[in-house]
PDB file of C-alpha atoms in Angstrom:
ATOM      1  CA  ARG A 696       0.000   0.000   0.000  1.00 72.00           C
ATOM      2  CA  LYS A 697       1.344   3.430  -0.888  1.00 81.00           C
ATOM      3  CA  GLU A 698       2.287   5.745   1.959  1.00 86.00           C
ATOM      4  CA  VAL A 699       0.447   8.648   0.351  1.00 92.00           C
ATOM      5  CA  GLU A 700      -2.395   8.536  -2.163  1.00 93.00           C
ATOM      6  CA  GLN A 701      -3.886  11.330  -4.209  1.00 94.00           C
ATOM      7  CA  ASP A 702      -6.478  11.588  -6.945  1.00 93.00           C
ATOM      8  CA  PRO A 703      -4.375  12.401 -10.040  1.00 92.00           C
ATOM      9  CA  GLY A 704      -7.165  14.521 -11.583  1.00 91.00           C
ATOM     10  CA  PRO A 705      -7.116  16.589 -13.645  1.00 95.00           C
ATOM     11  CA  PHE A 706      -9.496  18.925 -11.919  1.00 96.00           C
ATOM     12  CA  ASN A 707     -10.743  21.371 -14.561  1.00 97.00           C
ATOM     13  CA  VAL A 708     -12.377  24.409 -12.981  1.00 97.00           C
ATOM     14  CA  PRO A 709     -13.344  27.887 -14.176  1.00 97.00           C
ATOM     15  CA  GLU A 710     -11.659  30.985 -12.821  1.00 97.00           C
ATOM     16  CA  GLY A 711     -13.202  32.058  -9.548  1.00 97.00           C
ATOM     17  CA  ALA A 712     -14.274  28.569  -8.554  1.00 97.00           C
ATOM     18  CA  THR A 713     -13.514  26.894  -5.245  1.00 98.00           C
ATOM     19  CA  VAL A 714     -11.756  23.544  -5.510  1.00 97.00           C
ATOM     20  CA  ALA A 715     -10.631  21.035  -2.899  1.00 96.00           C
ATOM     21  CA  PHE A 716      -8.203  18.135  -2.983  1.00 93.00           C
ATOM     22  CA  ASN A 717      -7.784  15.360  -0.477  1.00 94.00           C
ATOM     23  CA  CYS A 718      -4.815  13.164   0.206  1.00 95.00           C
ATOM     24  CA  THR A 719      -4.797  10.030   2.362  1.00 96.00           C
ATOM     25  CA  TYR A 720      -1.826   8.611   4.209  1.00 94.00           C
ATOM     26  CA  SER A 721      -1.337   5.098   5.531  1.00 92.00           C
ATOM     27  CA  ASN A 722       1.010   5.528   8.504  1.00 88.00           C
ATOM     28  CA  SER A 723      -0.855   6.726  11.575  1.00 87.00           C
ATOM     29  CA  ALA A 724       2.461   7.769  13.127  1.00 86.00           C
ATOM     30  CA  SER A 725       3.123  10.320  10.375  1.00 85.00           C
ATOM     31  CA  GLN A 726       4.230  13.514  11.969  1.00 83.00           C
ATOM     32  CA  SER A 727       4.491  16.402   9.539  1.00 88.00           C
ATOM     33  CA  PHE A 728       2.342  17.248   6.567  1.00 93.00           C
ATOM     34  CA  PHE A 729       2.821  19.584   3.648  1.00 94.00           C
ATOM     35  CA  TRP A 730       1.416  20.677   0.339  1.00 96.00           C
ATOM     36  CA  TYR A 731       3.904  21.376  -2.440  1.00 96.00           C
ATOM     37  CA  ARG A 732       3.141  22.930  -5.781  1.00 97.00           C
ATOM     38  CA  GLN A 733       4.843  21.839  -8.993  1.00 96.00           C
ATOM     39  CA  ASP A 734       4.485  23.769 -12.233  1.00 96.00           C
ATOM     40  CA  CYS A 735       4.967  21.988 -15.534  1.00 92.00           C
ATOM     41  CA  ARG A 736       8.641  21.066 -16.049  1.00 89.00           C
ATOM     42  CA  LYS A 737       9.664  22.815 -12.847  1.00 92.00           C
ATOM     43  CA  GLU A 738      10.764  21.659  -9.421  1.00 94.00           C
ATOM     44  CA  PRO A 739       8.330  21.263  -6.508  1.00 95.00           C
ATOM     45  CA  LYS A 740       8.063  24.208  -4.138  1.00 94.00           C
ATOM     46  CA  LEU A 741       6.546  24.344  -0.679  1.00 93.00           C
ATOM     47  CA  LEU A 742       3.048  25.788  -0.747  1.00 96.00           C
ATOM     48  CA  MET A 743       2.178  25.392   2.904  1.00 94.00           C
ATOM     49  CA  SER A 744       2.631  23.237   5.955  1.00 91.00           C
ATOM     50  CA  VAL A 745      -0.428  21.573   7.460  1.00 92.00           C
ATOM     51  CA  TYR A 746      -0.894  21.936  11.197  1.00 84.00           C
ATOM     52  CA  SER A 747      -3.197  19.993  13.471  1.00 86.00           C
ATOM     53  CA  SER A 748      -5.337  23.072  13.942  1.00 87.00           C
ATOM     54  CA  GLY A 749      -5.452  23.743  10.208  1.00 87.00           C
ATOM     55  CA  ASN A 750      -3.992  26.810   8.588  1.00 92.00           C
ATOM     56  CA  GLU A 751      -4.881  29.414   6.060  1.00 94.00           C
ATOM     57  CA  ASP A 752      -2.751  31.476   3.714  1.00 94.00           C
ATOM     58  CA  GLY A 753      -4.783  33.890   1.641  1.00 96.00           C
ATOM     59  CA  ARG A 754      -7.001  31.868  -0.694  1.00 97.00           C
ATOM     60  CA  PHE A 755      -5.486  28.569   0.445  1.00 97.00           C
ATOM     61  CA  THR A 756      -6.668  26.540   3.435  1.00 97.00           C
ATOM     62  CA  ALA A 757      -5.117  23.278   4.579  1.00 96.00           C
ATOM     63  CA  GLN A 758      -6.693  20.868   7.049  1.00 96.00           C
ATOM     64  CA  LEU A 759      -5.502  17.726   8.786  1.00 95.00           C
ATOM     65  CA  ASN A 760      -7.808  14.929   9.905  1.00 94.00           C
ATOM     66  CA  ARG A 761      -5.751  12.492  11.976  1.00 93.00           C
ATOM     67  CA  ALA A 762      -8.680  10.218  12.803  1.00 93.00           C
ATOM     68  CA  SER A 763      -9.377   9.521   9.141  1.00 94.00           C
ATOM     69  CA  GLN A 764      -5.754   9.991   8.074  1.00 94.00           C
ATOM     70  CA  TYR A 765      -6.176  12.572   5.381  1.00 94.00           C
ATOM     71  CA  ILE A 766      -5.161  16.107   4.636  1.00 96.00           C
ATOM     72  CA  SER A 767      -6.984  18.529   2.411  1.00 96.00           C
ATOM     73  CA  LEU A 768      -6.255  21.654   0.430  1.00 97.00           C
ATOM     74  CA  LEU A 769      -8.967  24.163  -0.411  1.00 97.00           C
ATOM     75  CA  ILE A 770      -8.386  26.872  -2.994  1.00 98.00           C
ATOM     76  CA  ARG A 771     -10.912  29.701  -3.134  1.00 98.00           C
ATOM     77  CA  ASP A 772     -11.407  32.130  -6.008  1.00 98.00           C
ATOM     78  CA  SER A 773      -9.167  30.113  -8.347  1.00 98.00           C
ATOM     79  CA  LYS A 774      -6.801  32.029 -10.606  1.00 98.00           C
ATOM     80  CA  LEU A 775      -5.322  30.945 -13.918  1.00 97.00           C
ATOM     81  CA  SER A 776      -1.942  31.005 -12.190  1.00 97.00           C
ATOM     82  CA  ASP A 777      -3.099  28.303  -9.763  1.00 98.00           C
ATOM     83  CA  SER A 778      -2.882  25.773 -12.594  1.00 98.00           C
ATOM     84  CA  ALA A 779      -0.254  23.298 -11.447  1.00 97.00           C
ATOM     85  CA  THR A 780       0.177  19.893  -9.860  1.00 97.00           C
ATOM     86  CA  TYR A 781      -0.280  19.802  -6.094  1.00 97.00           C
ATOM     87  CA  LEU A 782       1.784  17.266  -4.190  1.00 96.00           C
ATOM     88  CA  CYS A 783       0.862  15.982  -0.773  1.00 95.00           C
ATOM     89  CA  VAL A 784       3.813  15.146   1.496  1.00 94.00           C
ATOM     90  CA  VAL A 785       3.973  13.355   4.833  1.00 92.00           C
ATOM     91  CA  THR A 786       6.958  12.414   6.968  1.00 88.00           C
ATOM     92  CA  ASN A 787       7.742   9.202   8.825  1.00 79.00           C
ATOM     93  CA  PRO A 788       9.253   9.947  12.245  1.00 71.00           C
ATOM     94  CA  TYR A 789      10.609   6.416  12.607  1.00 71.00           C
ATOM     95  CA  ASN A 790      12.729   6.584   9.495  1.00 68.00           C
ATOM     96  CA  PHE A 791      14.867   9.727   9.642  1.00 65.00           C
ATOM     97  CA  ASN A 792      11.629  11.637   9.239  1.00 66.00           C
ATOM     98  CA  LYS A 793      11.707  10.592   5.612  1.00 80.00           C
ATOM     99  CA  PHE A 794       9.473  12.482   3.222  1.00 87.00           C
ATOM    100  CA  TYR A 795       6.815  10.587   1.292  1.00 90.00           C
ATOM    101  CA  PHE A 796       5.362  12.327  -1.733  1.00 92.00           C
ATOM    102  CA  GLY A 797       2.041  11.649  -3.335  1.00 92.00           C
ATOM    103  CA  SER A 798       2.030  11.461  -7.112  1.00 92.00           C
ATOM    104  CA  GLY A 799       0.136  14.736  -7.300  1.00 94.00           C
ATOM    105  CA  THR A 800      -3.230  16.179  -8.275  1.00 96.00           C
ATOM    106  CA  LYS A 801      -3.322  18.221 -11.451  1.00 96.00           C
ATOM    107  CA  LEU A 802      -5.382  21.397 -11.452  1.00 97.00           C
ATOM    108  CA  ASN A 803      -6.344  23.272 -14.612  1.00 97.00           C
ATOM    109  CA  VAL A 804      -8.031  26.623 -14.097  1.00 98.00           C
ATOM    110  CA  LYS A 805      -9.774  27.776 -17.264  1.00 96.00           C
ATOM    111  CA  PRO A 806     -10.758  31.329 -18.224  1.00 95.00           C
TER     112      PRO A 806
ATOM    113  CA  ASP B 639      17.135  32.756  -0.710  1.00 71.00           C
ATOM    114  CA  VAL B 640      18.065  29.101  -0.695  1.00 70.00           C
ATOM    115  CA  LYS B 641      19.697  27.992  -3.879  1.00 90.00           C
ATOM    116  CA  VAL B 642      20.059  24.400  -5.010  1.00 95.00           C
ATOM    117  CA  THR B 643      21.759  23.886  -8.334  1.00 96.00           C
ATOM    118  CA  GLN B 644      22.165  20.795 -10.455  1.00 96.00           C
ATOM    119  CA  SER B 645      24.957  20.328 -12.940  1.00 90.00           C
ATOM    120  CA  SER B 646      22.815  19.747 -16.032  1.00 91.00           C
ATOM    121  CA  ARG B 647      19.214  20.404 -17.032  1.00 94.00           C
ATOM    122  CA  TYR B 648      19.262  17.817 -19.814  1.00 96.00           C
ATOM    123  CA  LEU B 649      21.564  14.850 -20.296  1.00 96.00           C
ATOM    124  CA  VAL B 650      21.654  12.089 -22.896  1.00 97.00           C
ATOM    125  CA  LYS B 651      23.770   9.002 -22.233  1.00 97.00           C
ATOM    126  CA  ARG B 652      24.184   5.552 -23.702  1.00 97.00           C
ATOM    127  CA  THR B 653      23.443   2.249 -22.005  1.00 97.00           C
ATOM    128  CA  GLY B 654      26.384   1.109 -19.909  1.00 97.00           C
ATOM    129  CA  GLU B 655      27.899   4.564 -19.434  1.00 97.00           C
ATOM    130  CA  LYS B 656      28.802   5.821 -15.968  1.00 97.00           C
ATOM    131  CA  VAL B 657      26.796   8.931 -15.193  1.00 97.00           C
ATOM    132  CA  PHE B 658      27.450  11.592 -12.563  1.00 97.00           C
ATOM    133  CA  LEU B 659      24.763  14.012 -11.437  1.00 97.00           C
ATOM    134  CA  GLU B 660      25.963  16.833  -9.224  1.00 97.00           C
ATOM    135  CA  CYS B 661      23.960  18.879  -6.754  1.00 97.00           C
ATOM    136  CA  VAL B 662      25.174  21.902  -4.810  1.00 97.00           C
ATOM    137  CA  GLN B 663      23.374  23.907  -2.130  1.00 96.00           C
ATOM    138  CA  ASP B 664      24.538  27.200  -0.712  1.00 93.00           C
ATOM    139  CA  MET B 665      22.720  27.303   2.627  1.00 91.00           C
ATOM    140  CA  ASP B 666      24.829  25.017   4.785  1.00 92.00           C
ATOM    141  CA  HIS B 667      21.995  22.481   5.061  1.00 92.00           C
ATOM    142  CA  GLU B 668      22.746  19.213   6.840  1.00 91.00           C
ATOM    143  CA  ASN B 669      20.390  17.038   4.818  1.00 92.00           C
ATOM    144  CA  MET B 670      20.418  16.368   1.106  1.00 95.00           C
ATOM    145  CA  PHE B 671      18.295  14.070  -1.027  1.00 95.00           C
ATOM    146  CA  TRP B 672      18.106  12.532  -4.473  1.00 97.00           C
ATOM    147  CA  TYR B 673      14.739  11.667  -6.002  1.00 96.00           C
ATOM    148  CA  ARG B 674      13.554  10.497  -9.339  1.00 96.00           C
ATOM    149  CA  GLN B 675      10.188  11.529 -10.695  1.00 95.00           C
ATOM    150  CA  ASP B 676       8.239   9.475 -13.206  1.00 93.00           C
ATOM    151  CA  PRO B 677       4.687  10.023 -14.519  1.00 86.00           C
ATOM    152  CA  GLY B 678       2.112   8.369 -12.294  1.00 81.00           C
ATOM    153  CA  LEU B 679       4.706   7.336  -9.707  1.00 84.00           C
ATOM    154  CA  GLY B 680       5.499  10.689  -8.161  1.00 86.00           C
ATOM    155  CA  LEU B 681       8.794  11.409  -6.454  1.00 92.00           C
ATOM    156  CA  ARG B 682      10.669   8.379  -5.198  1.00 93.00           C
ATOM    157  CA  LEU B 683      13.618   8.692  -2.855  1.00 92.00           C
ATOM    158  CA  ILE B 684      16.837   7.138  -4.112  1.00 95.00           C
ATOM    159  CA  TYR B 685      19.327   8.135  -1.393  1.00 95.00           C
ATOM    160  CA  PHE B 686      19.712  10.777   1.239  1.00 93.00           C
ATOM    161  CA  SER B 687      22.509  12.113   3.396  1.00 94.00           C
ATOM    162  CA  TYR B 688      22.276  13.734   6.821  1.00 91.00           C
ATOM    163  CA  ASP B 689      25.948  14.652   7.135  1.00 91.00           C
ATOM    164  CA  VAL B 690      29.229  14.631   5.261  1.00 93.00           C
ATOM    165  CA  LYS B 691      30.220  11.098   4.290  1.00 92.00           C
ATOM    166  CA  MET B 692      26.937   9.755   5.678  1.00 92.00           C
ATOM    167  CA  LYS B 693      24.342   8.214   3.415  1.00 93.00           C
ATOM    168  CA  GLU B 694      21.166   6.224   3.743  1.00 91.00           C
ATOM    169  CA  LYS B 695      19.280   4.230   1.153  1.00 92.00           C
ATOM    170  CA  GLY B 696      15.901   5.466   0.114  1.00 90.00           C
ATOM    171  CA  ASP B 697      13.162   3.418  -1.480  1.00 88.00           C
ATOM    172  CA  ILE B 698      14.831   2.660  -4.826  1.00 94.00           C
ATOM    173  CA  PRO B 699      18.642   2.619  -4.394  1.00 95.00           C
ATOM    174  CA  GLU B 700      19.347  -0.239  -6.796  1.00 96.00           C
ATOM    175  CA  GLY B 701      21.595   0.804  -9.664  1.00 96.00           C
ATOM    176  CA  TYR B 702      22.641   4.035  -7.928  1.00 97.00           C
ATOM    177  CA  SER B 703      25.313   5.179  -5.524  1.00 97.00           C
ATOM    178  CA  VAL B 704      26.011   8.543  -3.914  1.00 97.00           C
ATOM    179  CA  SER B 705      28.880  10.564  -2.586  1.00 97.00           C
ATOM    180  CA  ARG B 706      28.985  13.401  -0.081  1.00 97.00           C
ATOM    181  CA  GLU B 707      32.547  14.518   0.488  1.00 96.00           C
ATOM    182  CA  LYS B 708      31.614  18.132   1.250  1.00 96.00           C
ATOM    183  CA  LYS B 709      28.591  19.479   3.030  1.00 95.00           C
ATOM    184  CA  GLU B 710      27.369  21.538   0.102  1.00 96.00           C
ATOM    185  CA  ARG B 711      27.709  18.853  -2.567  1.00 97.00           C
ATOM    186  CA  PHE B 712      25.799  15.604  -3.046  1.00 97.00           C
ATOM    187  CA  SER B 713      26.499  13.486  -6.111  1.00 97.00           C
ATOM    188  CA  LEU B 714      24.388  10.736  -7.611  1.00 98.00           C
ATOM    189  CA  ILE B 715      26.195   8.089  -9.627  1.00 98.00           C
ATOM    190  CA  LEU B 716      24.727   5.650 -12.092  1.00 97.00           C
ATOM    191  CA  GLU B 717      27.428   2.989 -12.317  1.00 94.00           C
ATOM    192  CA  SER B 718      26.148   1.525 -15.590  1.00 96.00           C
ATOM    193  CA  ALA B 719      23.217   3.440 -17.015  1.00 97.00           C
ATOM    194  CA  SER B 720      20.228   1.495 -18.253  1.00 97.00           C
ATOM    195  CA  THR B 721      17.190   2.597 -20.242  1.00 97.00           C
ATOM    196  CA  ASN B 722      14.923   2.178 -17.211  1.00 96.00           C
ATOM    197  CA  GLN B 723      16.892   4.929 -15.517  1.00 98.00           C
ATOM    198  CA  THR B 724      15.567   7.466 -18.004  1.00 97.00           C
ATOM    199  CA  SER B 725      13.793   9.919 -15.713  1.00 97.00           C
ATOM    200  CA  MET B 726      13.731  13.357 -14.125  1.00 96.00           C
ATOM    201  CA  TYR B 727      16.218  13.503 -11.255  1.00 98.00           C
ATOM    202  CA  LEU B 728      15.603  16.027  -8.506  1.00 97.00           C
ATOM    203  CA  CYS B 729      18.003  16.991  -5.765  1.00 97.00           C
ATOM    204  CA  ALA B 730      16.777  18.621  -2.559  1.00 95.00           C
ATOM    205  CA  SER B 731      18.285  19.991   0.608  1.00 94.00           C
ATOM    206  CA  SER B 732      16.774  20.640   4.005  1.00 90.00           C
ATOM    207  CA  PRO B 733      18.004  22.467   7.112  1.00 87.00           C
ATOM    208  CA  ASN B 734      15.984  20.219   9.402  1.00 78.00           C
ATOM    209  CA  TRP B 735      13.542  17.434   8.777  1.00 71.00           C
ATOM    210  CA  ASP B 736      10.953  19.948   7.651  1.00 75.00           C
ATOM    211  CA  THR B 737      10.920  21.921   4.439  1.00 85.00           C
ATOM    212  CA  GLN B 738      12.780  20.654   1.402  1.00 90.00           C
ATOM    213  CA  TYR B 739      14.262  22.940  -1.243  1.00 93.00           C
ATOM    214  CA  PHE B 740      14.580  21.473  -4.692  1.00 96.00           C
ATOM    215  CA  GLY B 741      16.981  22.045  -7.522  1.00 96.00           C
ATOM    216  CA  PRO B 742      15.651  22.564 -11.057  1.00 95.00           C
ATOM    217  CA  GLY B 743      16.041  18.907 -11.976  1.00 96.00           C
ATOM    218  CA  THR B 744      18.037  16.951 -14.545  1.00 97.00           C
ATOM    219  CA  ARG B 745      16.138  15.210 -17.295  1.00 96.00           C
ATOM    220  CA  LEU B 746      18.240  12.143 -18.100  1.00 97.00           C
ATOM    221  CA  THR B 747      17.665  10.070 -21.223  1.00 97.00           C
ATOM    222  CA  VAL B 748      19.494   6.762 -21.559  1.00 97.00           C
ATOM    223  CA  LEU B 749      19.570   5.412 -25.101  1.00 96.00           C
TER     224      LEU B 749
END
């Protein structure tokens, strides 16, 4: 079973829409959680960390549900520039806090 | 700003060649990582290093080796390149076991 699973998409949404992605993880001991963004043919970059209490950064909101072992990312008022692949990342504290990446969810925001 | 550089953006090699991929970071980070990224499989960890001369196998180390003689430099070596090693190779560094900073990637084609 994969450590991290994501719906590959693509999610095709119009500008201004609200869109949400979920990501499930298999190791209940996972400690840290992140969303990374990867543009086409570019390297991944940290979008935001995900805290137990949830966190918000402008139009982006991340939530953690430990009981059901998933994290979510909500994007409000989508912009064309939000088009990218969003990678979910969790760490394993029993293995050098190794990072496990999901294979990503592709988002296309259309005019 | 953290900067992670990789020696080549694109590389074409022949089966059986020895291939060196270099990664340099300028922020004195302890931890460095090599991943490969393939469509549908996401990022998979090949090797990582948490100190000079220290290395740990990731999830797919077979066919690869690494070298970390200096803190800022982490090299990935393909001893005898094979066609199934055609991929995007991403180097990352991290100051702790939290955020990772990625280089621009090397797209390797093995003919």
